Short mmCIF file of C-alpha atoms (C1' of nucleotides) in Angstrom, two decimals:
data_model
loop_
_atom_site.label_atom_id
_atom_site.label_comp_id
_atom_site.label_asym_id
_atom_site.label_seq_id
_atom_site.Cartn_x
_atom_site.Cartn_y
_atom_site.Cartn_z
CA MET A 1 -27.33 0.35 29.10
CA GLN A 2 -25.38 0.91 25.93
CA SER A 3 -24.63 4.56 26.45
CA LYS A 4 -20.96 4.38 25.65
CA TRP A 5 -21.32 2.08 22.73
CA ASN A 6 -23.29 4.27 20.53
CA LYS A 7 -20.86 7.13 20.47
CA THR A 8 -17.53 5.51 20.21
CA CYS A 9 -17.53 1.79 20.12
CA VAL A 10 -19.21 0.56 17.03
CA PRO A 11 -19.85 3.27 14.50
CA ASN A 12 -21.23 1.70 11.36
CA GLY A 13 -18.57 0.41 9.02
CA VAL A 14 -15.69 1.12 11.34
CA ALA A 15 -13.06 -1.55 11.76
CA LEU A 16 -13.28 -3.43 15.03
CA LYS A 17 -9.78 -2.50 16.01
CA ASP A 18 -10.63 1.20 15.83
CA THR A 19 -13.29 0.83 18.48
CA GLY A 20 -12.72 0.93 22.20
CA PHE A 21 -13.82 -2.64 22.52
CA GLY A 22 -11.71 -3.73 19.63
CA TYR A 23 -8.68 -2.00 21.01
CA THR A 24 -9.09 -3.71 24.34
CA LEU A 25 -9.62 -7.00 22.57
CA SER A 26 -6.44 -6.52 20.56
CA ILE A 27 -4.57 -6.20 23.82
CA ILE A 28 -6.03 -9.01 25.87
CA GLY A 29 -7.42 -11.16 23.06
CA GLY A 30 -5.65 -14.00 21.41
CA LYS A 31 -4.88 -17.35 22.89
CA TYR A 32 -2.30 -16.43 25.51
CA LYS A 33 -2.24 -12.74 26.35
CA MET A 34 -4.42 -12.99 29.38
CA ILE A 35 -2.77 -16.13 30.62
CA ILE A 36 0.50 -14.22 30.63
CA LEU A 37 -1.31 -11.40 32.34
CA TYR A 38 -2.50 -13.84 34.93
CA TRP A 39 0.90 -15.22 35.73
CA LEU A 40 2.41 -11.80 35.94
CA SER A 41 -0.38 -10.67 38.24
CA GLU A 42 0.37 -13.59 40.52
CA ASN A 43 4.13 -13.34 40.59
CA ASP A 44 5.01 -9.69 40.12
CA VAL A 45 8.26 -10.50 38.34
CA MET A 46 8.97 -13.44 36.09
CA ARG A 47 11.70 -14.54 33.74
CA PHE A 48 11.17 -15.78 30.22
CA ASN A 49 11.61 -19.45 30.86
CA GLU A 50 9.65 -19.22 34.04
CA LEU A 51 6.67 -18.06 32.03
CA LYS A 52 7.35 -20.70 29.42
CA ARG A 53 7.38 -23.40 32.08
CA ASN A 54 4.10 -22.28 33.59
CA ILE A 55 2.33 -21.98 30.26
CA ALA A 56 3.28 -25.38 29.03
CA SER A 57 1.49 -25.31 25.72
CA ILE A 58 2.91 -22.05 24.45
CA SER A 59 5.82 -22.10 22.02
CA TYR A 60 8.96 -20.00 22.41
CA LYS A 61 8.09 -18.00 19.39
CA THR A 62 4.56 -17.24 20.48
CA LEU A 63 5.60 -16.32 23.99
CA SER A 64 8.26 -14.08 22.55
CA VAL A 65 5.84 -12.41 20.16
CA MET A 66 3.17 -11.99 22.83
CA LEU A 67 5.58 -10.41 25.29
CA LYS A 68 6.86 -8.06 22.65
CA GLU A 69 3.36 -6.97 21.73
CA MET A 70 2.39 -6.55 25.33
CA GLU A 71 5.47 -4.50 25.93
CA ALA A 72 4.65 -2.33 22.93
CA ASP A 73 1.12 -1.94 24.24
CA GLY A 74 2.53 -0.71 27.51
CA ILE A 75 1.01 -3.36 29.73
CA VAL A 76 4.21 -5.32 30.34
CA GLU A 77 7.62 -4.07 31.34
CA ARG A 78 10.79 -5.80 30.27
CA LYS A 79 13.97 -5.40 32.26
CA GLU A 80 17.13 -6.83 30.79
CA TYR A 81 20.27 -7.54 32.77
CA PRO A 82 23.32 -7.44 30.50
CA GLN A 83 25.14 -10.42 31.85
CA ILE A 84 26.12 -13.94 30.93
CA PRO A 85 23.95 -15.92 31.02
CA PRO A 86 21.33 -13.34 30.08
CA LYS A 87 18.58 -12.53 32.49
CA VAL A 88 15.35 -10.76 31.59
CA GLU A 89 12.53 -9.98 33.93
CA TYR A 90 8.96 -9.28 32.98
CA SER A 91 6.37 -7.51 35.09
CA LEU A 92 3.05 -5.75 34.72
CA THR A 93 2.88 -2.00 34.35
CA GLU A 94 0.21 0.06 36.04
CA LEU A 95 -1.69 0.01 32.77
CA GLY A 96 -1.42 -3.74 32.75
CA ARG A 97 -2.81 -3.94 36.24
CA SER A 98 -5.73 -1.73 35.25
CA LEU A 99 -6.89 -4.55 32.99
CA LEU A 100 -7.29 -7.03 35.79
CA PRO A 101 -10.82 -5.96 36.75
CA ILE A 102 -11.98 -6.64 33.20
CA LEU A 103 -10.35 -10.04 33.18
CA ASN A 104 -11.90 -10.85 36.52
CA MET A 105 -15.30 -9.83 35.24
CA MET A 106 -14.88 -12.07 32.23
CA CYS A 107 -13.77 -14.89 34.48
CA ASP A 108 -16.81 -14.43 36.65
CA TRP A 109 -19.21 -14.35 33.76
CA GLY A 110 -17.57 -17.38 32.20
CA GLU A 111 -17.63 -19.38 35.39
CA LEU A 112 -21.23 -18.48 36.02
CA ASN A 113 -22.44 -19.35 32.57
CA GLN A 114 -20.05 -21.95 31.24
CA LYS A 115 -21.90 -24.96 29.96
CA VAL A 116 -20.47 -28.39 30.36
CA ASP A 117 -22.90 -30.11 28.03
CA VAL A 118 -21.54 -31.82 24.92
CA MET B 1 -7.15 -8.61 43.13
CA GLN B 2 -6.95 -11.91 41.35
CA SER B 3 -9.00 -13.93 43.78
CA LYS B 4 -11.14 -15.63 41.18
CA TRP B 5 -8.37 -16.32 38.76
CA ASN B 6 -6.35 -18.61 40.83
CA LYS B 7 -9.03 -21.13 41.49
CA THR B 8 -10.80 -21.51 38.24
CA CYS B 9 -9.57 -19.36 35.44
CA VAL B 10 -6.08 -20.34 34.49
CA PRO B 11 -5.01 -23.58 36.05
CA ASN B 12 -1.63 -24.56 34.71
CA GLY B 13 -1.76 -26.34 31.40
CA VAL B 14 -5.47 -25.95 30.94
CA ALA B 15 -6.71 -24.88 27.56
CA LEU B 16 -7.84 -21.30 27.38
CA LYS B 17 -11.32 -22.26 26.32
CA ASP B 18 -11.79 -24.26 29.48
CA THR B 19 -11.26 -21.22 31.64
CA GLY B 20 -13.90 -18.71 32.59
CA PHE B 21 -12.14 -16.00 30.69
CA GLY B 22 -11.60 -18.19 27.69
CA TYR B 23 -15.20 -19.22 27.65
CA THR B 24 -16.34 -15.64 27.72
CA LEU B 25 -13.86 -14.79 25.00
CA SER B 26 -15.13 -17.61 22.84
CA ILE B 27 -18.55 -16.03 23.05
CA ILE B 28 -17.81 -12.38 22.49
CA GLY B 29 -14.44 -12.68 20.77
CA GLY B 30 -13.86 -12.80 17.08
CA LYS B 31 -14.33 -10.07 14.60
CA TYR B 32 -18.08 -9.60 14.66
CA LYS B 33 -19.76 -11.17 17.66
CA MET B 34 -19.79 -8.05 19.72
CA ILE B 35 -20.85 -5.86 16.83
CA ILE B 36 -23.86 -8.07 16.39
CA LEU B 37 -24.40 -7.87 20.11
CA TYR B 38 -24.28 -4.14 19.84
CA TRP B 39 -26.87 -3.89 17.11
CA LEU B 40 -29.20 -6.27 18.87
CA SER B 41 -28.83 -4.30 22.07
CA GLU B 42 -29.83 -1.17 20.21
CA ASN B 43 -32.77 -2.56 18.26
CA ASP B 44 -34.28 -5.35 20.34
CA VAL B 45 -35.39 -7.30 17.28
CA MET B 46 -33.68 -7.46 13.93
CA ARG B 47 -34.00 -9.47 10.76
CA PHE B 48 -31.16 -11.18 8.99
CA ASN B 49 -30.73 -8.70 6.19
CA GLU B 50 -31.24 -5.81 8.54
CA LEU B 51 -28.16 -6.92 10.44
CA LYS B 52 -26.34 -7.53 7.19
CA ARG B 53 -27.11 -4.00 6.05
CA ASN B 54 -25.89 -2.43 9.27
CA ILE B 55 -22.68 -4.43 9.38
CA ALA B 56 -21.66 -3.67 5.86
CA SER B 57 -18.38 -5.51 5.83
CA ILE B 58 -19.68 -8.86 7.03
CA SER B 59 -20.40 -11.63 4.56
CA TYR B 60 -23.61 -13.64 4.48
CA LYS B 61 -21.77 -16.72 5.50
CA THR B 62 -20.01 -15.15 8.43
CA LEU B 63 -23.14 -13.47 9.70
CA SER B 64 -24.94 -16.75 9.40
CA VAL B 65 -22.21 -18.62 11.24
CA MET B 66 -21.93 -16.01 13.97
CA LEU B 67 -25.66 -15.97 14.59
CA LYS B 68 -25.76 -19.72 14.75
CA GLU B 69 -22.93 -19.83 17.25
CA MET B 70 -24.48 -17.11 19.32
CA GLU B 71 -27.78 -18.94 19.28
CA ALA B 72 -26.03 -22.13 20.37
CA ASP B 73 -24.33 -20.17 23.11
CA GLY B 74 -27.71 -18.98 24.30
CA ILE B 75 -27.09 -15.29 23.93
CA VAL B 76 -29.22 -14.77 20.83
CA GLU B 77 -32.71 -15.95 20.16
CA ARG B 78 -33.92 -16.84 16.70
CA LYS B 79 -37.58 -16.72 15.84
CA GLU B 80 -38.61 -18.09 12.47
CA TYR B 81 -41.90 -17.33 10.80
CA PRO B 82 -42.85 -20.13 8.42
CA GLN B 83 -44.12 -18.03 5.56
CA ILE B 84 -43.20 -16.99 2.05
CA PRO B 85 -41.07 -15.02 1.84
CA PRO B 86 -39.33 -16.30 4.97
CA LYS B 87 -38.97 -14.02 7.94
CA VAL B 88 -36.58 -14.56 10.81
CA GLU B 89 -36.12 -12.32 13.77
CA TYR B 90 -33.09 -12.19 16.03
CA SER B 91 -32.97 -10.77 19.51
CA LEU B 92 -30.84 -10.93 22.62
CA THR B 93 -31.64 -13.35 25.40
CA GLU B 94 -31.31 -12.40 29.03
CA LEU B 95 -27.95 -14.10 29.00
CA GLY B 96 -26.94 -12.00 26.05
CA ARG B 97 -27.92 -8.84 27.85
CA SER B 98 -25.87 -9.86 30.85
CA LEU B 99 -22.78 -9.51 28.68
CA LEU B 100 -23.34 -5.86 27.98
CA PRO B 101 -21.64 -4.61 31.16
CA ILE B 102 -18.47 -6.44 30.19
CA LEU B 103 -18.55 -5.00 26.69
CA ASN B 104 -19.11 -1.55 28.12
CA MET B 105 -16.19 -1.98 30.43
CA MET B 106 -13.97 -3.01 27.58
CA CYS B 107 -15.20 -0.06 25.58
CA ASP B 108 -14.39 2.27 28.44
CA TRP B 109 -10.93 0.89 28.95
CA GLY B 110 -10.23 0.99 25.24
CA GLU B 111 -11.38 4.55 24.89
CA LEU B 112 -9.42 5.65 27.88
CA ASN B 113 -6.19 4.00 26.85
CA GLN B 114 -6.29 3.77 23.12
CA LYS B 115 -3.15 5.20 21.63
CA VAL B 116 -3.19 7.02 18.36
CA ASP B 117 0.55 7.16 17.97
CA VAL B 118 2.13 5.07 15.19
"C1'" DC C 1 -35.89 -13.56 2.10
"C1'" DG C 2 -32.82 -16.19 4.53
"C1'" DG C 3 -30.03 -18.90 4.24
"C1'" DT C 4 -26.20 -23.31 2.87
"C1'" DA C 5 -22.15 -25.31 0.18
"C1'" DT C 6 -17.84 -24.79 -1.65
"C1'" DC C 7 -13.54 -22.96 -2.30
"C1'" DC C 8 -9.93 -19.68 -1.08
"C1'" DG C 9 -6.55 -16.41 1.15
"C1'" DA C 10 -4.56 -14.22 5.25
"C1'" DG C 11 -2.84 -14.48 9.62
"C1'" DA C 12 -2.30 -16.67 14.22
"C1'" DG C 13 0.13 -19.90 16.32
"C1'" DG C 14 3.32 -24.43 16.58
"C1'" DA C 15 7.89 -27.22 15.94
"C1'" DT C 16 12.43 -27.22 15.41
"C1'" DA C 17 17.04 -25.56 14.85
"C1'" DC C 18 20.24 -22.13 15.57
"C1'" DT C 19 22.63 -17.76 18.09
"C1'" DG C 20 24.74 -14.17 21.41
"C1'" DC D 1 19.18 -18.12 29.35
"C1'" DA D 2 16.66 -15.71 26.17
"C1'" DG D 3 15.63 -15.43 22.46
"C1'" DT D 4 15.42 -15.40 16.50
"C1'" DA D 5 14.63 -17.73 11.92
"C1'" DT D 6 12.31 -20.77 9.17
"C1'" DC D 7 8.75 -23.42 7.85
"C1'" DC D 8 4.32 -25.41 8.44
"C1'" DT D 9 -0.57 -26.05 9.89
"C1'" DC D 10 -5.02 -24.70 11.03
"C1'" DT D 11 -8.76 -21.70 11.79
"C1'" DC D 12 -11.31 -17.44 10.70
"C1'" DG D 13 -13.50 -14.95 7.63
"C1'" DG D 14 -14.48 -13.59 2.52
"C1'" DA D 15 -16.53 -14.52 -2.35
"C1'" DT D 16 -19.51 -16.73 -5.04
"C1'" DA D 17 -23.15 -19.74 -6.39
"C1'" DC D 18 -27.07 -22.24 -5.41
"C1'" DC D 19 -31.59 -23.77 -2.53
"C1'" DG D 20 -36.40 -23.75 -0.06
#
DNA sequence: CGGTATCCGAGAGGATACTG
DNA sequence: CAGTATCCTCTCGGATACCG
C-alpha cells in the first residue's frame, strides 16, 4: 500500500513540509484554505467581500493572507480591475481544480467515519 | 465535481471541524500524525521508544499526545503489557489503514506539484 | 521503559482601525 | 470595495524534570 511513501514522503528526519504530503498539507491545510477552495469551486469567480460574506467567521486579515498564499501557490488566480471602486475577482486555476478530488476524498472519509459521541 | 461538498462538507458558517474534510484533517493534520501513521504502516507493531527513535525530532510529550489522540480517534491501537519494565505496542487499526489511500494521494499530488523555486 | 506535569516560545488566526 | 497595519489571544509543539 505505501509504495510512494517510502521513497519520497517521509524520509527519516526530514521536515514535514519537504515531503509530498507535507507540501500538499501546506497548501490545503490550515483553518480556511479548503473552505475558500470550496466556494471557488462552486462559484467559478468571486470577489473579496463575497468570499468574506460566505465565510462568516473569517477575518479580513486572514482571508487576505490566505488568498495571497493560495495565489502564490498557484491554485488561485487574482484578477484586478483598476477602477473606482476597486474590483478584484478570484478564481481557481487548473492546479487548484486538481486538488478537488483529494478534498472530496477527505470529505468522504470524514463523513463516513465522523463520530458524534461526546 | 463537488457533489459531496455541497451537502455536508462546508455548510455556510459551520466550523471546519464539523465538516467531513475538517474531521479528516483533525485526524491526520498537524505536524506528526501522518508520520506516525507512516511508520506504523511500515512496521505493523511498534513500541513507544521505537517510534521516538525513528521520528527523531519529536518530543516525548508530543509523541505521547499524538498517540493518545490517535488512539481516541480509533486509528491506532495501544496494547499494554503489565510487566516490569513496561512494554507497550502500537499498531494501526482497520480505520487507520483506511486513511492510507488519502495520504498516498496527497503524497502523489505533492510530489507532482511541489515547487522548488524560492 | 513508558510515560505525565509543568512551563515556555513561535506562529496561526482574530478584532479593530485606517487607506487608496 | 479591497484591502493593510497593529495588536492581541490561543493553540501546537518543545524542553525538562519527575513517576510507576
